[in-house]
Tab-separated table of C-alpha atoms in Angstrom:
chain	number	residue	atom	x	y	z
A	1	MET	CA	-13.934	17.760	-45.671
A	2	THR	CA	-15.375	17.301	-41.850
A	3	ALA	CA	-13.249	19.457	-39.300
A	4	ALA	CA	-10.787	17.651	-37.305
A	5	ILE	CA	-12.260	19.012	-34.110
A	6	GLU	CA	-15.393	20.815	-34.113
A	7	VAL	CA	-16.785	22.827	-30.870
A	8	ARG	CA	-20.759	24.048	-30.623
A	9	ASP	CA	-21.699	26.232	-27.907
A	10	LEU	CA	-19.713	24.397	-25.383
A	11	HIS	CA	-20.058	25.265	-21.447
A	12	LYS	CA	-18.365	24.159	-18.792
A	13	TYR	CA	-19.213	24.450	-15.006
A	14	PHE	CA	-16.657	24.116	-11.924
A	15	GLY	CA	-19.280	24.297	-9.780
A	16	GLU	CA	-20.858	27.361	-9.894
A	17	ASN	CA	-18.021	29.042	-11.723
A	18	GLU	CA	-19.043	29.055	-15.599
A	19	VAL	CA	-15.011	28.618	-17.267
A	20	LEU	CA	-16.517	28.422	-20.771
A	21	LYS	CA	-19.316	30.619	-21.842
A	22	GLY	CA	-20.326	29.142	-25.061
A	23	ILE	CA	-17.758	28.588	-27.559
A	24	ASP	CA	-17.518	27.673	-31.027
A	25	PHE	CA	-14.571	26.230	-32.650
A	26	THR	CA	-13.295	24.619	-35.219
A	27	VAL	CA	-9.591	23.056	-36.526
A	28	GLU	CA	-9.641	21.928	-39.786
A	29	GLN	CA	-8.003	18.351	-40.722
A	30	GLY	CA	-3.876	19.512	-40.994
A	31	GLN	CA	-4.222	23.071	-39.585
A	32	VAL	CA	-2.321	24.022	-36.263
A	33	VAL	CA	-4.289	26.705	-34.445
A	34	CYS	CA	-2.651	28.108	-31.428
A	35	VAL	CA	-4.845	29.103	-28.763
A	36	ILE	CA	-3.095	32.328	-26.219
A	37	GLY	CA	-5.118	34.362	-23.350
A	38	PRO	CA	-4.234	35.049	-19.962
A	39	SER	CA	-4.267	32.375	-17.196
A	40	GLY	CA	-7.930	31.281	-16.083
A	41	SER	CA	-9.184	32.217	-19.575
A	42	GLY	CA	-10.360	28.790	-20.132
A	43	LYS	CA	-8.264	27.655	-22.674
A	44	SER	CA	-6.413	24.620	-20.912
A	45	THR	CA	-10.077	23.719	-20.565
A	46	LEU	CA	-11.438	24.107	-23.516
A	47	LEU	CA	-8.126	21.703	-24.645
A	48	ARG	CA	-8.555	19.207	-22.029
A	49	CYS	CA	-12.596	19.142	-23.225
A	50	VAL	CA	-11.581	17.969	-26.848
A	51	ASN	CA	-11.045	14.494	-25.107
A	52	ARG	CA	-13.066	14.842	-22.408
A	53	LEU	CA	-10.298	14.746	-19.674
A	54	GLU	CA	-13.093	17.289	-18.737
A	55	GLU	CA	-16.401	16.554	-19.055
A	56	PRO	CA	-18.165	19.237	-20.790
A	57	THR	CA	-21.710	20.698	-18.847
A	58	SER	CA	-23.225	21.396	-22.458
A	59	GLY	CA	-22.825	21.481	-25.933
A	60	VAL	CA	-20.755	19.539	-28.719
A	61	VAL	CA	-17.476	18.243	-29.423
A	62	LEU	CA	-17.176	16.483	-32.807
A	63	ILE	CA	-14.019	14.839	-33.711
A	64	GLU	CA	-13.708	13.773	-37.392
A	65	GLY	CA	-17.448	14.364	-37.247
A	66	GLU	CA	-18.188	11.962	-34.110
A	67	ASP	CA	-19.799	13.223	-31.244
A	68	ILE	CA	-17.764	12.552	-28.434
A	69	THR	CA	-20.556	13.923	-25.447
A	70	ASP	CA	-22.833	11.174	-26.793
A	71	PRO	CA	-22.567	8.425	-23.715
A	72	GLU	CA	-22.609	5.911	-25.746
A	73	VAL	CA	-19.124	6.784	-27.487
A	74	ASP	CA	-15.964	4.466	-26.907
A	75	LEU	CA	-13.998	7.101	-25.071
A	76	ASN	CA	-11.092	4.978	-25.095
A	77	LYS	CA	-10.997	4.418	-28.768
A	78	VAL	CA	-11.456	8.222	-29.257
A	79	ARG	CA	-8.595	8.913	-27.482
A	80	SER	CA	-6.446	7.074	-28.847
A	81	ARG	CA	-6.545	9.285	-32.065
A	82	ILE	CA	-6.393	11.860	-30.389
A	83	GLY	CA	-2.216	12.741	-28.766
A	84	MET	CA	-2.139	15.050	-25.841
A	85	VAL	CA	0.883	16.701	-24.458
A	86	PHE	CA	0.574	17.782	-21.067
A	87	GLN	CA	2.343	21.050	-19.622
A	88	SER	CA	4.101	18.444	-16.587
A	89	PHE	CA	4.927	16.088	-19.050
A	90	ASN	CA	3.760	13.280	-16.955
A	91	LEU	CA	5.703	10.362	-17.952
A	92	PHE	CA	5.252	7.151	-16.273
A	93	PRO	CA	8.456	7.362	-13.522
A	94	HIS	CA	8.625	3.611	-13.456
A	95	MET	CA	8.867	2.770	-16.291
A	96	THR	CA	11.414	3.385	-18.825
A	97	VAL	CA	11.764	5.246	-22.234
A	98	LEU	CA	10.385	2.547	-23.896
A	99	GLU	CA	8.526	0.890	-21.709
A	100	ASN	CA	6.442	4.759	-21.614
A	101	LEU	CA	6.281	4.561	-25.468
A	102	CYS	CA	5.193	0.804	-25.682
A	103	ILE	CA	2.431	0.492	-22.593
A	104	ALA	CA	-0.439	2.248	-24.341
A	105	GLN	CA	0.337	0.674	-27.616
A	106	LYS	CA	0.043	-2.579	-26.307
A	107	ARG	CA	-2.887	-2.352	-23.926
A	108	ALA	CA	-5.048	0.263	-25.994
A	109	LYS	CA	-4.354	-0.845	-29.308
A	110	LYS	CA	-3.382	-4.309	-28.928
A	111	ARG	CA	-0.121	-4.320	-30.543
A	112	SER	CA	2.429	-7.146	-30.332
A	113	LYS	CA	6.024	-6.267	-28.125
A	114	ALA	CA	8.078	-6.306	-31.551
A	115	GLU	CA	5.798	-4.072	-33.093
A	116	ALA	CA	4.976	-1.430	-30.440
A	117	GLU	CA	8.956	-1.321	-30.016
A	118	GLN	CA	9.595	-0.650	-33.458
A	119	VAL	CA	6.838	2.226	-33.967
A	120	ALA	CA	8.350	3.858	-30.530
A	121	ARG	CA	12.156	3.687	-31.882
A	122	ALA	CA	10.899	5.465	-34.871
A	123	ASN	CA	8.868	7.891	-32.911
A	124	LEU	CA	12.132	8.432	-30.690
A	125	GLU	CA	14.164	8.910	-33.700
A	126	LYS	CA	11.668	11.663	-34.432
A	127	VAL	CA	12.109	13.539	-31.752
A	128	GLY	CA	16.277	12.955	-31.394
A	129	LEU	CA	16.324	10.803	-28.280
A	130	SER	CA	17.241	7.202	-29.985
A	131	ASP	CA	20.098	7.150	-27.528
A	132	LYS	CA	17.702	7.349	-24.175
A	133	VAL	CA	15.758	3.917	-24.680
A	134	ASP	CA	16.169	2.510	-21.409
A	135	ALA	CA	16.363	5.616	-19.522
A	136	TYR	CA	14.241	6.318	-16.718
A	137	PRO	CA	12.575	9.559	-17.032
A	138	ALA	CA	14.054	11.059	-13.911
A	139	HIS	CA	17.409	11.017	-15.552
A	140	LEU	CA	16.247	13.339	-18.410
A	141	SER	CA	15.831	16.935	-18.766
A	142	GLY	CA	12.455	18.513	-18.777
A	143	GLY	CA	12.863	19.157	-22.357
A	144	GLN	CA	13.938	15.732	-23.028
A	145	GLN	CA	11.106	14.472	-21.003
A	146	GLN	CA	8.985	16.827	-22.966
A	147	ARG	CA	10.259	14.991	-26.514
A	148	VAL	CA	9.519	11.731	-25.321
A	149	ALA	CA	6.088	13.008	-24.171
A	150	ILE	CA	5.354	14.013	-27.794
A	151	ALA	CA	7.060	10.605	-29.029
A	152	ARG	CA	4.670	8.426	-26.684
A	153	ALA	CA	1.539	10.638	-28.063
A	154	LEU	CA	2.662	10.155	-31.389
A	155	SER	CA	3.475	6.195	-31.126
A	156	MET	CA	-0.688	5.670	-30.908
A	157	ASP	CA	-0.867	6.756	-34.688
A	158	PRO	CA	-3.022	10.012	-33.687
A	159	ASP	CA	-4.703	11.930	-36.085
A	160	MET	CA	-4.488	15.030	-34.145
A	161	MET	CA	-2.386	16.326	-31.474
A	162	LEU	CA	-3.312	18.633	-28.614
A	163	PHE	CA	-0.290	20.362	-26.599
A	164	ASP	CA	-1.287	21.914	-23.141
A	165	GLU	CA	0.988	24.663	-22.716
A	166	PRO	CA	4.248	22.037	-23.543
A	167	THR	CA	6.776	24.766	-22.846
A	168	SER	CA	5.617	26.439	-19.868
A	169	ALA	CA	7.771	24.235	-17.260
A	170	LEU	CA	11.037	23.978	-19.065
A	171	ASP	CA	13.711	26.481	-18.697
A	172	PRO	CA	14.008	29.129	-21.317
A	173	GLU	CA	17.308	27.233	-23.291
A	174	LEU	CA	15.164	23.612	-23.718
A	175	VAL	CA	12.048	25.013	-24.919
A	176	GLY	CA	13.432	25.389	-28.241
A	177	ASP	CA	14.089	21.923	-29.233
A	178	VAL	CA	10.539	21.147	-28.037
A	179	LEU	CA	9.264	23.562	-30.451
A	180	ASP	CA	11.636	22.230	-33.361
A	181	VAL	CA	9.965	18.682	-33.117
A	182	MET	CA	6.722	20.622	-32.936
A	183	ARG	CA	7.333	22.650	-35.713
A	184	ARG	CA	8.397	19.581	-37.695
A	185	LEU	CA	5.283	18.097	-36.832
A	186	ALA	CA	3.358	21.041	-38.097
A	187	GLY	CA	5.327	20.487	-41.059
A	188	GLU	CA	4.702	16.775	-41.878
A	189	GLY	CA	1.108	18.083	-41.800
A	190	MET	CA	-0.566	16.972	-38.202
A	191	THR	CA	-3.842	18.571	-37.466
A	192	MET	CA	-2.578	20.330	-34.279
A	193	MET	CA	-4.470	22.320	-31.222
A	194	VAL	CA	-1.678	23.733	-29.111
A	195	VAL	CA	-2.251	25.818	-26.330
A	196	THR	CA	0.571	27.954	-25.876
A	197	HIS	CA	2.349	31.427	-24.580
A	198	GLU	CA	4.873	31.048	-27.442
A	199	MET	CA	3.828	34.017	-29.725
A	200	GLY	CA	7.186	33.529	-31.965
A	201	PHE	CA	5.927	29.544	-32.472
A	202	ALA	CA	2.021	31.083	-33.240
A	203	ARG	CA	3.557	33.398	-35.776
A	204	GLU	CA	5.289	31.467	-37.288
A	205	VAL	CA	3.882	28.141	-37.551
A	206	GLY	CA	0.034	27.936	-36.751
A	207	ASP	CA	-2.828	28.609	-39.450
A	208	LYS	CA	-4.975	30.423	-36.964
A	209	LEU	CA	-4.980	31.907	-33.972
A	210	VAL	CA	-7.684	32.393	-31.090
A	211	PHE	CA	-7.830	34.740	-28.423
A	212	MET	CA	-9.911	33.743	-25.366
A	213	ASP	CA	-10.543	35.712	-22.152
A	214	GLY	CA	-13.038	35.364	-19.296
A	215	GLY	CA	-14.430	32.393	-21.189
A	216	VAL	CA	-15.065	33.078	-24.483
A	217	ILE	CA	-13.411	33.552	-27.708
A	218	VAL	CA	-12.975	37.071	-28.115
A	219	GLU	CA	-10.805	37.143	-31.480
A	220	GLU	CA	-9.519	34.888	-33.951
A	221	GLY	CA	-7.735	34.794	-37.527
A	222	VAL	CA	-4.679	34.710	-39.116
A	223	PRO	CA	-1.882	34.632	-36.339
A	224	ARG	CA	0.373	37.427	-38.259
A	225	GLU	CA	-2.629	39.711	-38.425
A	226	VAL	CA	-4.217	39.297	-34.413
A	227	LEU	CA	-0.726	39.762	-33.368
A	228	THR	CA	0.340	42.847	-35.185
A	229	ASN	CA	-3.009	44.066	-35.729
A	230	PRO	CA	-5.641	42.719	-32.923
A	231	GLN	CA	-8.992	44.543	-33.478
A	232	HIS	CA	-10.251	44.009	-29.621
A	233	VAL	CA	-9.358	45.918	-26.742
A	234	ARG	CA	-8.813	42.856	-24.478
A	235	THR	CA	-6.947	41.012	-27.034
A	236	GLN	CA	-4.676	44.627	-27.526
A	237	GLN	CA	-4.189	44.712	-24.142
A	238	PHE	CA	-3.077	41.485	-23.381
A	239	LEU	CA	-0.665	41.208	-26.329
A	240	SER	CA	0.759	44.683	-25.003
A	241	LYS	CA	1.801	42.854	-21.604
A	242	VAL	CA	3.424	39.617	-23.437
A	243	LEU	CA	4.921	40.788	-26.386
B	1	MET	CA	38.058	28.708	26.637
B	2	LYS	CA	37.983	27.981	22.807
B	3	ARG	CA	35.019	26.952	21.170
B	4	SER	CA	36.316	23.615	20.365
B	5	THR	CA	37.758	23.328	23.522
B	6	LYS	CA	34.290	23.397	24.924
B	7	ARG	CA	32.755	20.959	22.073
B	8	ARG	CA	35.414	18.502	23.261
B	9	LEU	CA	34.568	18.957	26.977
B	10	ARG	CA	31.005	18.182	25.912
B	11	HIS	CA	31.449	15.280	24.257
B	12	GLY	CA	33.979	14.128	26.809
B	13	ALA	CA	31.283	14.343	29.488
B	14	LEU	CA	28.720	12.641	27.799
B	15	TYR	CA	30.788	9.801	26.756
B	16	ALA	CA	31.726	9.739	30.363
B	17	LEU	CA	28.003	9.490	31.348
B	18	LEU	CA	27.613	6.587	28.849
B	19	LEU	CA	30.339	4.475	30.163
B	20	GLY	CA	29.090	5.127	33.619
B	21	ALA	CA	25.833	3.795	32.723
B	22	VAL	CA	27.057	0.967	30.908
B	23	ALA	CA	29.170	0.121	34.226
B	24	ALA	CA	26.212	0.852	36.445
B	25	ILE	CA	24.135	-1.997	34.965
B	26	ALA	CA	27.422	-4.511	34.522
B	27	LEU	CA	28.120	-4.280	38.370
B	28	LEU	CA	24.749	-4.125	39.743
B	29	ALA	CA	23.379	-7.026	37.184
B	30	ASP	CA	23.661	-10.466	38.916
B	31	TRP	CA	25.611	-12.241	36.331
B	32	LYS	CA	25.442	-15.792	38.301
B	33	ALA	CA	21.644	-15.624	38.395
B	34	ILE	CA	21.366	-14.290	34.733
B	35	GLN	CA	23.953	-17.166	33.028
B	36	THR	CA	21.738	-19.975	35.266
B	37	ASN	CA	18.344	-18.187	34.518
B	38	PHE	CA	18.516	-17.318	30.687
B	39	LEU	CA	21.990	-18.688	29.482
B	40	ASP	CA	20.840	-22.625	30.664
B	41	LYS	CA	23.112	-24.668	27.907
B	42	ASP	CA	21.164	-27.433	28.752
B	43	VAL	CA	17.426	-26.441	28.772
B	44	LEU	CA	18.719	-24.912	25.332
B	45	ALA	CA	19.872	-28.318	24.260
B	46	SER	CA	16.122	-29.329	25.390
B	47	ILE	CA	14.417	-26.845	23.078
B	48	TRP	CA	17.393	-27.023	19.918
B	49	PRO	CA	16.074	-27.429	17.392
B	50	GLU	CA	12.309	-27.420	17.603
B	51	ILE	CA	12.028	-23.641	18.524
B	52	VAL	CA	13.403	-23.001	15.079
B	53	THR	CA	11.448	-25.829	13.135
B	54	GLU	CA	8.112	-25.387	15.264
B	55	GLY	CA	8.430	-22.057	16.870
B	56	ALA	CA	10.175	-19.620	14.573
B	57	ARG	CA	8.536	-21.768	11.660
B	58	ASN	CA	5.276	-21.370	12.667
B	59	THR	CA	5.949	-17.279	13.190
B	60	VAL	CA	6.931	-17.185	10.128
B	61	VAL	CA	4.005	-18.722	8.251
B	62	TYR	CA	1.080	-17.278	10.392
B	63	THR	CA	2.889	-13.954	9.396
B	64	ALA	CA	2.992	-14.382	6.019
B	65	ILE	CA	-0.357	-15.908	5.551
B	66	ALA	CA	-1.927	-13.045	7.659
B	67	PHE	CA	0.430	-10.194	5.717
B	68	VAL	CA	-1.086	-11.859	2.106
B	69	GLY	CA	-4.010	-12.421	3.216
B	70	GLY	CA	-4.705	-8.646	4.610
B	71	LEU	CA	-3.324	-7.102	1.666
B	72	VAL	CA	-5.418	-8.582	-0.631
B	73	LEU	CA	-8.723	-7.761	1.371
B	74	ALA	CA	-6.351	-4.185	2.271
B	75	LEU	CA	-6.592	-3.494	-1.640
B	76	ALA	CA	-10.145	-4.538	-1.749
B	77	LEU	CA	-11.258	-2.179	1.387
B	78	ALA	CA	-9.258	0.647	-0.214
B	79	LEU	CA	-10.570	0.348	-4.109
B	80	MET	CA	-13.901	0.422	-2.220
B	81	LYS	CA	-12.643	3.806	0.064
B	82	LEU	CA	-11.835	5.350	-3.084
B	83	SER	CA	-15.093	4.275	-5.676
B	84	PRO	CA	-17.523	6.574	-6.682
B	85	VAL	CA	-20.416	4.339	-5.486
B	86	ALA	CA	-21.076	5.878	-2.010
B	87	PRO	CA	-22.244	2.488	-0.168
B	88	TYR	CA	-18.694	0.942	-1.237
B	89	ARG	CA	-17.048	3.670	0.536
B	90	TRP	CA	-19.575	3.558	3.594
B	91	ILE	CA	-18.755	-0.250	3.403
B	92	ALA	CA	-15.139	-0.001	3.758
B	93	THR	CA	-15.419	3.007	6.051
B	94	ALA	CA	-17.249	1.301	8.501
B	95	TYR	CA	-15.280	-1.940	8.131
B	96	ILE	CA	-11.800	-0.101	8.925
B	97	GLU	CA	-13.362	1.678	11.709
B	98	PHE	CA	-14.899	-1.046	13.370
B	99	PHE	CA	-11.437	-3.063	12.945
B	100	ARG	CA	-9.083	-0.661	14.087
B	101	GLY	CA	-11.152	0.062	16.998
B	102	LEU	CA	-10.552	-3.057	18.564
B	103	PRO	CA	-8.010	-4.912	20.300
B	104	VAL	CA	-6.376	-7.629	18.464
B	105	LEU	CA	-6.667	-9.809	21.453
B	106	ILE	CA	-10.644	-9.289	21.749
B	107	VAL	CA	-11.170	-9.719	17.837
B	108	ILE	CA	-9.397	-13.463	17.675
B	109	ILE	CA	-11.231	-14.502	20.595
B	110	ALA	CA	-14.320	-13.695	18.888
B	111	PHE	CA	-13.485	-15.197	15.668
B	112	ALA	CA	-12.382	-18.688	17.564
B	113	PHE	CA	-15.336	-18.833	20.262
B	114	ALA	CA	-17.911	-16.802	19.660
B	115	VAL	CA	-17.962	-16.981	15.909
B	116	PRO	CA	-18.354	-20.697	16.165
B	117	ILE	CA	-21.042	-19.852	18.573
B	118	ALA	CA	-22.894	-17.502	16.636
B	119	PHE	CA	-22.765	-19.663	13.476
B	120	GLY	CA	-22.912	-23.111	14.721
B	121	SER	CA	-19.658	-24.302	12.613
B	122	THR	CA	-16.135	-23.635	13.193
B	123	LEU	CA	-13.802	-21.494	10.673
B	124	PRO	CA	-11.519	-23.440	8.179
B	125	GLY	CA	-8.209	-24.266	10.012
B	126	GLY	CA	-10.008	-25.125	13.526
B	127	SER	CA	-9.072	-22.393	15.993
B	128	ARG	CA	-5.670	-21.690	15.121
B	129	GLY	CA	-7.265	-20.823	11.684
B	130	ALA	CA	-9.470	-18.503	13.001
B	131	ALA	CA	-6.931	-16.676	15.025
B	132	VAL	CA	-5.297	-16.285	11.690
B	133	ILE	CA	-8.251	-15.568	10.029
B	134	ALA	CA	-8.673	-12.603	12.932
B	135	LEU	CA	-5.075	-11.135	12.194
B	136	ILE	CA	-6.244	-10.819	8.818
B	137	ALA	CA	-9.520	-9.053	9.437
B	138	VAL	CA	-7.128	-6.649	11.309
B	139	SER	CA	-3.907	-5.583	9.688
B	140	ALA	CA	-6.139	-5.250	6.339
B	141	ALA	CA	-7.905	-2.577	8.332
B	142	TYR	CA	-4.513	-0.640	8.780
B	143	MET	CA	-3.215	-1.460	5.720
B	144	ALA	CA	-6.166	-0.550	3.559
B	145	GLU	CA	-5.468	3.550	4.746
B	146	THR	CA	-1.936	3.099	3.874
B	147	LEU	CA	-3.011	1.873	0.355
B	148	ARG	CA	-5.531	4.636	-0.015
B	149	ALA	CA	-2.979	6.983	1.209
B	150	GLY	CA	-0.583	5.446	-1.092
B	151	ILE	CA	-2.913	5.642	-4.282
B	152	GLN	CA	-4.299	8.941	-3.498
B	153	ALA	CA	-0.481	9.867	-3.446
B	154	VAL	CA	0.539	9.161	-7.392
B	155	PRO	CA	-0.130	12.727	-8.911
B	156	LYS	CA	-3.589	12.836	-11.095
B	157	GLY	CA	-1.303	13.502	-14.217
B	158	GLN	CA	-0.572	9.917	-14.091
B	159	ILE	CA	-3.798	8.859	-14.748
B	160	GLU	CA	-4.620	11.698	-17.110
B	161	ALA	CA	-1.766	10.933	-19.338
B	162	ALA	CA	-2.714	7.307	-19.311
B	163	ARG	CA	-6.436	7.920	-20.294
B	164	SER	CA	-5.508	10.285	-22.848
B	165	LEU	CA	-3.446	7.596	-24.390
B	166	GLY	CA	-6.783	5.536	-24.712
B	167	MET	CA	-6.008	3.004	-21.525
B	168	SER	CA	-9.040	1.929	-19.868
B	169	GLU	CA	-9.606	2.978	-16.055
B	170	THR	CA	-8.783	-0.738	-15.203
B	171	ARG	CA	-5.786	-0.670	-17.223
B	172	THR	CA	-4.164	2.732	-15.611
B	173	LEU	CA	-4.896	1.497	-12.599
B	174	VAL	CA	-2.841	-1.486	-12.611
B	175	SER	CA	-0.006	-0.410	-15.276
B	176	VAL	CA	0.029	3.153	-13.914
B	177	VAL	CA	-1.566	4.016	-10.404
B	178	LEU	CA	-0.607	0.653	-8.367
B	179	PRO	CA	2.951	0.159	-9.342
B	180	GLN	CA	3.881	4.035	-7.937
B	181	ALA	CA	1.196	3.460	-5.159
B	182	VAL	CA	3.417	0.290	-4.134
B	183	ARG	CA	6.706	1.855	-4.230
B	184	ILE	CA	5.147	4.854	-1.919
B	185	VAL	CA	3.711	2.339	0.532
B	186	ILE	CA	7.043	-0.040	1.119
B	187	PRO	CA	8.095	1.390	4.043
B	188	PRO	CA	4.787	2.300	6.128
B	189	LEU	CA	3.523	-1.785	4.844
B	190	THR	CA	7.300	-3.053	6.734
B	191	ASN	CA	6.152	-1.475	9.752
B	192	GLU	CA	2.407	-3.126	9.483
B	193	PHE	CA	4.401	-6.004	8.875
B	194	VAL	CA	6.556	-6.271	11.700
B	195	LEU	CA	3.299	-5.230	13.995
B	196	LEU	CA	1.549	-8.098	12.273
B	197	LEU	CA	4.785	-10.526	12.997
B	198	LYS	CA	4.567	-9.597	16.794
B	199	ASP	CA	0.787	-10.104	16.773
B	200	THR	CA	1.048	-13.495	16.200
B	201	SER	CA	1.909	-14.521	19.511
B	202	LEU	CA	-1.664	-13.599	20.643
B	203	ILE	CA	-2.477	-16.717	18.322
B	204	GLN	CA	-2.271	-18.864	21.312
B	205	VAL	CA	-5.090	-17.712	23.433
B	206	ALA	CA	-7.438	-19.137	20.858
B	207	GLY	CA	-5.688	-22.525	21.735
B	208	VAL	CA	-3.656	-24.226	19.218
B	209	GLY	CA	-3.059	-28.209	19.004
B	210	LEU	CA	0.461	-29.796	18.939
B	211	GLY	CA	3.267	-28.425	16.446
B	212	GLU	CA	1.160	-25.330	15.703
B	213	SER	CA	2.858	-23.132	18.493
B	214	GLU	CA	4.534	-19.862	17.654
B	215	LEU	CA	7.816	-18.613	18.911
B	216	THR	CA	5.954	-16.924	22.041
B	217	ASN	CA	4.001	-19.842	22.433
B	218	PHE	CA	6.707	-22.229	22.338
B	219	ALA	CA	8.956	-20.289	24.304
B	220	SER	CA	6.441	-19.704	27.287
B	221	ASP	CA	5.416	-23.281	27.102
B	222	ASN	CA	9.137	-24.710	27.622
B	223	LEU	CA	9.560	-21.627	30.605
B	224	ASN	CA	6.786	-23.635	32.443
B	225	ILE	CA	8.549	-26.924	31.736
B	226	THR	CA	11.704	-26.309	32.577
B	227	SER	CA	11.280	-23.285	35.095
B	228	ASN	CA	14.194	-21.400	33.444
B	229	GLY	CA	14.138	-17.833	31.225
B	230	THR	CA	16.815	-19.359	28.701
B	231	PRO	CA	13.688	-20.479	26.340
B	232	LEU	CA	12.047	-16.738	26.625
B	233	LEU	CA	15.849	-15.176	25.800
B	234	ALA	CA	16.066	-17.476	22.482
B	235	ALA	CA	12.651	-16.983	21.516
B	236	ALA	CA	13.834	-12.535	21.515
B	237	ILE	CA	17.090	-13.388	19.830
B	238	LEU	CA	15.129	-15.327	17.108
B	239	TYR	CA	11.920	-12.436	16.863
B	240	LEU	CA	15.260	-9.933	15.860
B	241	ILE	CA	16.612	-12.287	13.659
B	242	ILE	CA	13.574	-12.235	11.557
B	243	THR	CA	12.985	-8.646	11.969
B	244	LEU	CA	16.217	-6.852	11.742
B	245	PRO	CA	17.257	-8.346	8.159
B	246	LEU	CA	13.543	-6.485	6.924
B	247	THR	CA	14.946	-2.887	7.524
B	248	ARG	CA	17.918	-4.004	5.229
B	249	VAL	CA	15.403	-5.621	2.707
B	250	VAL	CA	13.219	-2.041	2.846
B	251	ALA	CA	16.122	-0.093	2.441
B	252	TYR	CA	17.548	-2.017	-0.340
B	253	LEU	CA	13.760	-1.602	-2.356
B	254	GLU	CA	13.631	2.045	-1.381
B	255	ARG	CA	17.215	2.761	-2.951
B	256	ARG	CA	16.143	0.820	-6.425
B	257	THR	CA	12.635	2.745	-6.394
B	258	GLN	CA	14.841	6.070	-6.185
B	259	LYS	CA	16.893	4.909	-9.293
B	260	ALA	CA	13.607	5.120	-10.928
B	261	ARG	CA	12.297	8.353	-9.457
């Protein structure tokens, strides 16, 4: 089976600064891969290279076998297959929850209004926010906004989901609801790449844990093993600080 | 002395000062002269209702055309200024700097008189049309900078979210960036609108035909005919009647926007 995401020898420079120094990385279909590491380790940049929100300097990114670094590729098509959830939610503040979920379905996927709304309502139900259909994002808590953002990404029927520190901007008591939604999503077999600081989630839900530092993958493996018995000295240092 | 007593005394003194100033103006003013020169009923009757049906109406029409035209041109300029293609940025910058640096009066004269000589043909709408086009050209330069700032004030995450959902660059601009930018720029654009409304009074230097006068032109013509200041006062009141409700409308729009923030 082709891997959902395959990254080969990925380099990324910001000016003179090399933030990704040759990353090789795969996410198999249906796998949940968690990426951890100190800030500035390049983990978010790696995630953002997967749907080319960041332009890789060199290297190859294959999405379900298709090289998306090829300039000929239809990036909008590729992106509508990859759901993305941001640390800061990024809901559209001038639209209601329902409009947030429908706009890309209608404009990028060319779905009818009726179909888009049906899909949107089903996904809101999934994240437990059916009653917020007509609310504006400003009237929702951070946790609710993030769940709406997840529902928005899911409404495009993506083959995989990218999460960029989805709970880092949340008050501690709101983190649980968002993680519950992600856990359920993983249970349904969604392919997921999650940049996170939630070690508990990584241990419990993750199929693979990747530790990054200084723009390279230092260590990867089964989450429980990496977390309890890290092989590399830098992993040990990082984990001793966060656990 | 107690603190509250002190404050009451200070407030009392301020009120007394204000009353004194008002009384002084009322006493010093020559009310008789004011009445005959600015509040003449017969003069008012001679310009009514033309001061509204011609003067105020034309002012509103010229302003509306210049504002809408200016806004469209300004949007194009703002997008050019944000373009990844350098020559577009240069052209937009040059345009904005040029028209912001010149007095409106000179631009109107240039469009009405210099352009027809230089190109051997008049602009559409005659000299009045040329003057309105001049106002479009100038207001666009100001509004372009306002719009650019508004577009740039939309957080980058909004664009990333839209693009990550597979929306094209144009679609993102139309559905996500511009609606939010417009909300940001409504207050400064109202400012532009009021300035433009007042600048329509300069159109008269281009020379306008019968029935084409805007408020100031109409008032000053009638000032000359009647040798009486009543038309000026009437025009001033009409300007305020047009501009004052605007601030109400903007306050309402801002309140409505707050709901979605």
